[in-house]
Amino acid sequence: MTAKSPFRPWGQLEWALDLSAQRKWRFLGCVAPEERSISALMALHRSDLLESIEMLRVIDTEPADSAAEEVRIRERLASCTTEGLSIQPTEVALEAPLQNAAWKQKFDFSPVTHFCLDISSLPKRFFFQAIKSALTSPSVRDFLIVYSTPLSYPEGALSGNCRDWGAITGFGCVDPDKQRVAASRWIVGAGFAVGGLHVHLEGRGSGINVDVLIPFPAEPWRSVRRSWESARAIEEALGSDPENSMSEVKPRFHQVGALDTCTCFDKLLSLTQHATTAAALAPLGPKPLSVAMCLLASQADHYPVYYAQPKTYALNYSSGFRTTYAYWIKHDGVNLYQV
């Protein structure tokens, strides 16, 4: 008889908040050209649930259009001012070091009890660091992650000029034996692009096992097609050695709802024999699924997380705002995603 998964509530923001007593939250988010970047902040402000606010503004290494981006940032800040929120975002370079003194205060949660992290427009290398810090901090008794979905994504590329494939800061693997095991076992979240992973895997089919998480159902529905295209690129890379017909390895595909962090985390536990088997993680899919990978890797040192950091994000990364979802990670001192 298999053990039941713990209750890890997630859903639309208002519903999720109503599951527990009211709290005042320390809020960390990112103001961006996207409309959805301030949606959760505004909702919590209107409900008088904010204790303090820290907003970042991430400056791309190679901005697509600095002038146009500045106009949209001012629009977002003006919307906040209209609602009675005076926001002065902290500017930080996209590839700024995360471990220096300037960043310590951003991810120091020793005085924080109730922490809300908005990942909607925050790049992975930042929210992975914040999640790990909050999850492992004994002072953070309540930890809520919020994510706002857009109405649509553009047809073209969402990012470009990626760096070489490498481990996210703070999510490497120092044990050489565990690293060797992880190098042969990959769990990949399929996204809009493969981010250099297909090049990294090319020709390695004979010595590697790959599980691919396909985000379905997903909204908007057109995103499903793009995820499958990425999955196909990975499959082609694994079987790309024309000199060795035995080298081809078919990746295993697993369907996980694009917004369902809880189910994705359970799937990761299943694929790793409840976090006992090392694996390399590639969070290329929707952010709620990347959160599940981060939660696993934050609690075990044999899950290196790899990513090819873009230097540029599209100015029109997304359009409009649909819904804000909230995910309880810690509640009243209990880690709901304990390994």
Short mmCIF file of C-alpha atoms in Angstrom, two decimals:
data_model
loop_
_atom_site.label_atom_id
_atom_site.label_comp_id
_atom_site.label_asym_id
_atom_site.label_seq_id
_atom_site.Cartn_x
_atom_site.Cartn_y
_atom_site.Cartn_z
CA MET A 1 0.00 0.00 0.00
CA THR A 2 1.58 3.29 -1.07
CA ALA A 3 1.72 6.24 1.29
CA LYS A 4 -0.52 9.16 0.49
CA SER A 5 1.05 12.45 -0.50
CA PRO A 6 0.77 15.25 2.06
CA PHE A 7 -1.80 17.95 1.44
CA ARG A 8 0.02 20.70 -0.42
CA PRO A 9 -2.62 23.28 -1.27
CA TRP A 10 -2.35 25.43 -4.37
CA GLY A 11 -4.88 27.28 -6.46
CA GLN A 12 -6.13 30.75 -7.24
CA LEU A 13 -4.67 33.33 -4.87
CA GLU A 14 -7.81 34.28 -2.92
CA TRP A 15 -8.82 30.64 -2.41
CA ALA A 16 -5.34 29.64 -1.23
CA LEU A 17 -5.12 32.52 1.24
CA ASP A 18 -8.54 31.71 2.69
CA LEU A 19 -7.29 28.26 3.73
CA SER A 20 -5.45 29.75 6.69
CA ALA A 21 -5.53 32.62 9.16
CA GLN A 22 -4.72 36.02 7.72
CA ARG A 23 -1.07 37.02 7.67
CA LYS A 24 0.96 40.06 6.71
CA TRP A 25 3.57 39.05 4.15
CA ARG A 26 7.06 40.19 3.34
CA PHE A 27 6.87 40.31 -0.45
CA LEU A 28 9.67 39.85 -2.98
CA GLY A 29 8.94 40.24 -6.68
CA CYS A 30 10.22 41.66 -9.94
CA VAL A 31 8.82 44.59 -11.88
CA ALA A 32 9.13 43.97 -15.62
CA PRO A 33 7.61 45.10 -18.92
CA GLU A 34 5.00 42.33 -18.54
CA GLU A 35 1.61 43.35 -17.18
CA ARG A 36 1.49 40.28 -14.97
CA SER A 37 4.67 41.31 -13.12
CA ILE A 38 2.68 43.43 -10.63
CA SER A 39 -0.62 41.51 -10.57
CA ALA A 40 0.02 39.53 -7.37
CA LEU A 41 1.50 42.58 -5.64
CA MET A 42 -1.60 44.63 -6.42
CA ALA A 43 -3.96 41.88 -5.24
CA LEU A 44 -2.20 41.50 -1.89
CA HIS A 45 -2.04 45.28 -1.45
CA ARG A 46 -5.77 45.65 -2.08
CA SER A 47 -6.40 43.02 0.58
CA ASP A 48 -4.07 44.82 3.03
CA LEU A 49 -1.87 41.76 3.41
CA LEU A 50 1.58 43.30 2.86
CA GLU A 51 4.03 43.95 5.66
CA SER A 52 6.90 45.04 3.42
CA ILE A 53 7.77 45.05 -0.27
CA GLU A 54 11.02 44.40 -2.11
CA MET A 55 10.84 44.65 -5.89
CA LEU A 56 13.76 43.96 -8.20
CA ARG A 57 14.26 45.25 -11.69
CA VAL A 58 16.51 42.89 -13.62
CA ILE A 59 18.59 44.49 -16.39
CA ASP A 60 19.34 42.16 -19.29
CA THR A 61 22.97 41.62 -20.25
CA GLU A 62 22.05 42.52 -23.83
CA PRO A 63 18.74 44.45 -23.68
CA ALA A 64 16.50 44.09 -26.73
CA ASP A 65 15.26 47.69 -26.56
CA SER A 66 16.25 49.64 -23.45
CA ALA A 67 14.15 52.72 -24.28
CA ALA A 68 10.95 50.78 -24.91
CA GLU A 69 11.53 48.69 -21.79
CA GLU A 70 11.95 51.84 -19.70
CA VAL A 71 8.59 53.14 -20.92
CA ARG A 72 6.82 49.95 -19.89
CA ILE A 73 8.54 49.83 -16.51
CA ARG A 74 7.30 53.35 -15.85
CA GLU A 75 3.80 52.25 -16.83
CA ARG A 76 3.95 49.41 -14.28
CA LEU A 77 5.20 51.75 -11.55
CA ALA A 78 2.53 54.32 -12.42
CA SER A 79 -0.13 51.65 -12.01
CA CYS A 80 1.25 50.92 -8.55
CA THR A 81 1.22 54.61 -7.64
CA THR A 82 -2.43 54.88 -8.72
CA GLU A 83 -3.23 52.11 -6.21
CA GLY A 84 -1.34 53.88 -3.44
CA LEU A 85 1.88 51.88 -3.73
CA SER A 86 5.16 53.75 -3.98
CA ILE A 87 7.63 51.27 -5.47
CA GLN A 88 11.34 51.92 -5.84
CA PRO A 89 12.74 48.74 -7.40
CA THR A 90 16.32 47.68 -6.81
CA GLU A 91 18.14 47.41 -10.12
CA VAL A 92 20.33 44.36 -10.58
CA ALA A 93 22.16 42.98 -13.58
CA LEU A 94 20.74 39.74 -14.96
CA GLU A 95 24.05 37.93 -14.40
CA ALA A 96 25.04 39.69 -11.18
CA PRO A 97 26.78 37.49 -8.59
CA LEU A 98 24.27 36.14 -6.10
CA GLN A 99 26.65 35.44 -3.25
CA ASN A 100 28.25 38.86 -2.67
CA ALA A 101 27.48 41.25 0.18
CA ALA A 102 24.95 43.29 -1.80
CA TRP A 103 22.81 40.24 -2.36
CA LYS A 104 22.99 38.82 1.15
CA GLN A 105 20.31 41.16 2.45
CA LYS A 106 17.96 40.22 -0.40
CA PHE A 107 18.05 36.54 0.53
CA ASP A 108 18.62 36.81 4.29
CA PHE A 109 15.42 35.50 5.84
CA SER A 110 16.59 35.35 9.45
CA PRO A 111 14.18 38.12 10.56
CA VAL A 112 11.30 36.99 8.33
CA THR A 113 8.34 34.92 9.51
CA HIS A 114 5.85 35.14 6.63
CA PHE A 115 7.42 35.31 3.18
CA CYS A 116 5.71 35.60 -0.21
CA LEU A 117 7.79 35.18 -3.38
CA ASP A 118 6.40 36.24 -6.76
CA ILE A 119 8.17 34.27 -9.51
CA SER A 120 6.03 35.58 -12.39
CA SER A 121 8.74 37.75 -13.96
CA LEU A 122 11.73 36.75 -11.85
CA PRO A 123 14.49 34.86 -13.75
CA LYS A 124 15.22 31.33 -12.57
CA ARG A 125 18.68 32.03 -11.18
CA PHE A 126 17.12 34.54 -8.78
CA PHE A 127 14.04 32.66 -7.65
CA PHE A 128 15.95 29.39 -7.24
CA GLN A 129 18.24 31.17 -4.79
CA ALA A 130 15.32 32.78 -2.94
CA ILE A 131 13.37 29.52 -2.68
CA LYS A 132 16.32 27.62 -1.27
CA SER A 133 17.07 30.34 1.27
CA ALA A 134 13.48 30.60 2.47
CA LEU A 135 12.93 26.84 2.52
CA THR A 136 16.01 26.17 4.64
CA SER A 137 15.55 29.16 6.98
CA PRO A 138 14.11 28.06 10.35
CA SER A 139 12.71 31.55 10.96
CA VAL A 140 10.43 31.43 7.89
CA ARG A 141 7.35 29.67 9.23
CA ASP A 142 5.03 30.50 6.34
CA PHE A 143 6.27 30.49 2.76
CA LEU A 144 3.95 31.26 -0.15
CA ILE A 145 4.95 31.30 -3.82
CA VAL A 146 2.72 33.21 -6.24
CA TYR A 147 2.65 33.01 -10.02
CA SER A 148 0.55 35.08 -12.43
CA THR A 149 -0.28 33.69 -15.85
CA PRO A 150 -0.52 35.86 -18.98
CA LEU A 151 -3.20 35.89 -21.62
CA SER A 152 -0.73 34.93 -24.35
CA TYR A 153 2.87 34.45 -25.43
CA PRO A 154 4.30 35.62 -28.76
CA GLU A 155 5.03 33.13 -31.52
CA GLY A 156 8.73 34.01 -31.72
CA ALA A 157 11.61 33.35 -29.35
CA LEU A 158 11.13 34.52 -25.76
CA SER A 159 14.86 34.77 -25.05
CA GLY A 160 18.18 34.57 -26.85
CA ASN A 161 21.98 34.64 -26.82
CA CYS A 162 22.25 31.94 -24.18
CA ARG A 163 25.36 31.27 -22.16
CA ASP A 164 26.94 27.83 -22.18
CA TRP A 165 25.09 25.08 -20.36
CA GLY A 166 26.02 25.10 -16.66
CA ALA A 167 24.81 24.67 -13.08
CA ILE A 168 22.66 27.38 -11.51
CA THR A 169 24.49 29.18 -8.69
CA GLY A 170 24.09 27.21 -5.48
CA PHE A 171 22.75 24.13 -7.25
CA GLY A 172 25.86 22.24 -8.31
CA CYS A 173 27.10 18.86 -7.12
CA VAL A 174 30.47 18.71 -5.36
CA ASP A 175 30.61 14.95 -4.76
CA PRO A 176 32.31 13.43 -7.86
CA ASP A 177 30.63 10.04 -7.41
CA LYS A 178 27.17 11.59 -7.20
CA GLN A 179 28.02 13.84 -10.13
CA ARG A 180 28.89 10.83 -12.30
CA VAL A 181 25.55 9.22 -11.51
CA ALA A 182 23.67 12.47 -12.13
CA ALA A 183 25.42 12.95 -15.49
CA SER A 184 23.84 9.76 -16.77
CA ARG A 185 20.34 10.43 -15.46
CA TRP A 186 18.41 13.51 -16.59
CA ILE A 187 14.97 14.84 -15.74
CA VAL A 188 13.94 17.62 -18.10
CA GLY A 189 11.02 20.01 -17.99
CA ALA A 190 9.94 20.65 -21.58
CA GLY A 191 9.55 24.33 -22.34
CA PHE A 192 9.31 26.71 -25.28
CA ALA A 193 12.98 26.15 -26.09
CA VAL A 194 15.61 23.58 -25.21
CA GLY A 195 18.12 26.20 -24.08
CA GLY A 196 21.25 24.41 -25.26
CA LEU A 197 20.29 21.07 -23.73
CA HIS A 198 20.01 19.34 -27.11
CA VAL A 199 23.62 20.31 -27.86
CA HIS A 200 24.74 19.06 -24.44
CA LEU A 201 22.99 15.71 -24.95
CA GLU A 202 23.85 15.26 -28.62
CA GLY A 203 25.41 11.90 -29.36
CA ARG A 204 25.24 10.69 -25.75
CA GLY A 205 22.26 8.39 -26.20
CA SER A 206 24.13 5.17 -25.32
CA GLY A 207 25.07 6.32 -21.83
CA ILE A 208 22.17 8.39 -20.66
CA ASN A 209 18.59 8.03 -19.43
CA VAL A 210 16.20 10.92 -19.87
CA ASP A 211 12.73 11.56 -18.47
CA VAL A 212 10.87 14.52 -19.97
CA LEU A 213 8.03 16.26 -18.14
CA ILE A 214 5.44 17.48 -20.65
CA PRO A 215 3.31 20.37 -19.31
CA PHE A 216 -0.26 19.39 -20.08
CA PRO A 217 -2.87 20.70 -19.59
CA ALA A 218 -1.48 24.18 -20.08
CA GLU A 219 -2.74 27.66 -20.81
CA PRO A 220 -2.67 29.22 -23.30
CA TRP A 221 -3.22 25.98 -25.24
CA ARG A 222 -0.77 26.89 -28.02
CA SER A 223 2.06 26.48 -25.52
CA VAL A 224 1.54 22.71 -25.56
CA ARG A 225 2.67 22.48 -29.19
CA ARG A 226 5.87 24.37 -28.44
CA SER A 227 6.66 22.11 -25.48
CA TRP A 228 6.29 19.04 -27.68
CA GLU A 229 8.59 20.61 -30.27
CA SER A 230 11.23 21.01 -27.56
CA ALA A 231 10.72 17.40 -26.47
CA ARG A 232 11.23 16.28 -30.05
CA ALA A 233 14.51 18.22 -30.26
CA ILE A 234 15.75 16.40 -27.17
CA GLU A 235 14.74 13.03 -28.61
CA GLU A 236 16.51 13.78 -31.87
CA ALA A 237 19.67 14.81 -30.01
CA LEU A 238 19.77 11.52 -28.12
CA GLY A 239 19.60 9.52 -31.35
CA SER A 240 21.79 11.75 -33.46
CA ASP A 241 24.83 9.44 -33.90
CA PRO A 242 24.55 8.05 -37.44
CA GLU A 243 27.59 5.76 -36.94
CA ASN A 244 26.02 3.82 -34.07
CA SER A 245 22.48 2.56 -34.48
CA MET A 246 22.54 1.27 -30.89
CA SER A 247 23.13 4.75 -29.50
CA GLU A 248 19.54 5.86 -29.82
CA VAL A 249 17.68 6.04 -26.54
CA LYS A 250 14.05 7.02 -26.42
CA PRO A 251 13.31 9.45 -23.59
CA ARG A 252 10.36 8.64 -21.36
CA PHE A 253 7.58 11.23 -21.41
CA HIS A 254 5.42 12.10 -18.41
CA GLN A 255 2.38 14.38 -18.44
CA VAL A 256 2.21 16.93 -15.62
CA GLY A 257 -0.16 19.89 -15.41
CA ALA A 258 1.72 23.08 -16.29
CA LEU A 259 0.64 24.79 -13.06
CA ASP A 260 0.76 21.76 -10.74
CA THR A 261 3.86 22.07 -8.56
CA CYS A 262 2.52 19.48 -6.12
CA THR A 263 2.01 16.69 -8.66
CA CYS A 264 5.30 17.51 -10.34
CA PHE A 265 7.12 17.16 -7.03
CA ASP A 266 5.49 13.74 -6.48
CA LYS A 267 6.55 12.72 -9.98
CA LEU A 268 10.14 13.74 -9.20
CA LEU A 269 10.07 11.67 -6.02
CA SER A 270 8.76 8.71 -8.00
CA LEU A 271 11.44 9.04 -10.67
CA THR A 272 14.21 9.25 -8.05
CA GLN A 273 13.01 6.50 -5.69
CA HIS A 274 11.95 9.12 -3.16
CA ALA A 275 15.03 11.29 -3.59
CA THR A 276 17.54 8.48 -3.10
CA THR A 277 18.80 8.27 -6.72
CA ALA A 278 20.95 11.09 -8.12
CA ALA A 279 19.82 12.91 -11.26
CA ALA A 280 20.55 16.09 -13.17
CA LEU A 281 17.60 18.47 -13.44
CA ALA A 282 16.89 20.79 -16.39
CA PRO A 283 14.09 23.27 -15.53
CA LEU A 284 13.17 24.38 -19.05
CA GLY A 285 9.40 24.13 -18.63
CA PRO A 286 6.78 26.33 -16.92
CA LYS A 287 7.91 28.01 -13.72
CA PRO A 288 5.57 26.05 -11.39
CA LEU A 289 7.28 22.85 -12.58
CA SER A 290 10.70 24.46 -12.17
CA VAL A 291 9.70 25.27 -8.58
CA ALA A 292 9.19 21.55 -7.92
CA MET A 293 12.72 20.84 -9.21
CA CYS A 294 14.09 23.63 -7.03
CA LEU A 295 12.35 22.28 -3.93
CA LEU A 296 13.87 18.84 -4.50
CA ALA A 297 17.38 20.12 -5.27
CA SER A 298 17.29 22.49 -2.27
CA GLN A 299 16.98 19.53 0.11
CA ALA A 300 19.48 17.08 -1.38
CA ASP A 301 22.97 17.61 -2.76
CA HIS A 302 22.76 15.00 -5.53
CA TYR A 303 20.42 16.96 -7.82
CA PRO A 304 22.51 19.47 -9.78
CA VAL A 305 20.35 21.91 -11.69
CA TYR A 306 21.50 22.97 -15.16
CA TYR A 307 20.44 25.90 -17.28
CA ALA A 308 21.75 28.02 -20.15
CA GLN A 309 21.20 31.59 -18.99
CA PRO A 310 19.92 33.89 -21.78
CA LYS A 311 21.50 37.31 -22.10
CA THR A 312 18.32 38.75 -23.61
CA TYR A 313 14.60 38.38 -22.88
CA ALA A 314 11.98 39.46 -25.39
CA LEU A 315 10.39 42.82 -24.69
CA ASN A 316 7.01 41.23 -25.45
CA TYR A 317 7.71 38.15 -23.35
CA SER A 318 4.00 37.87 -22.59
CA SER A 319 0.81 39.88 -23.02
CA GLY A 320 -1.97 40.61 -20.57
CA PHE A 321 -2.86 38.97 -17.29
CA ARG A 322 -5.08 35.96 -16.69
CA THR A 323 -4.94 34.58 -13.12
CA THR A 324 -2.67 34.57 -10.08
CA TYR A 325 -2.00 31.21 -8.42
CA ALA A 326 -0.58 30.65 -4.95
CA TYR A 327 1.36 27.67 -3.61
CA TRP A 328 1.78 26.96 0.10
CA ILE A 329 5.36 25.72 0.58
CA LYS A 330 5.58 26.11 4.35
CA HIS A 331 2.66 26.51 6.73
CA ASP A 332 2.95 27.24 10.44
CA GLY A 333 6.52 25.96 10.50
CA VAL A 334 5.83 22.77 8.52
CA ASN A 335 7.64 22.17 5.23
CA LEU A 336 4.91 20.72 3.02
CA TYR A 337 7.51 19.57 0.48
CA GLN A 338 9.78 17.77 2.91
CA VAL A 339 11.87 15.06 1.24
#
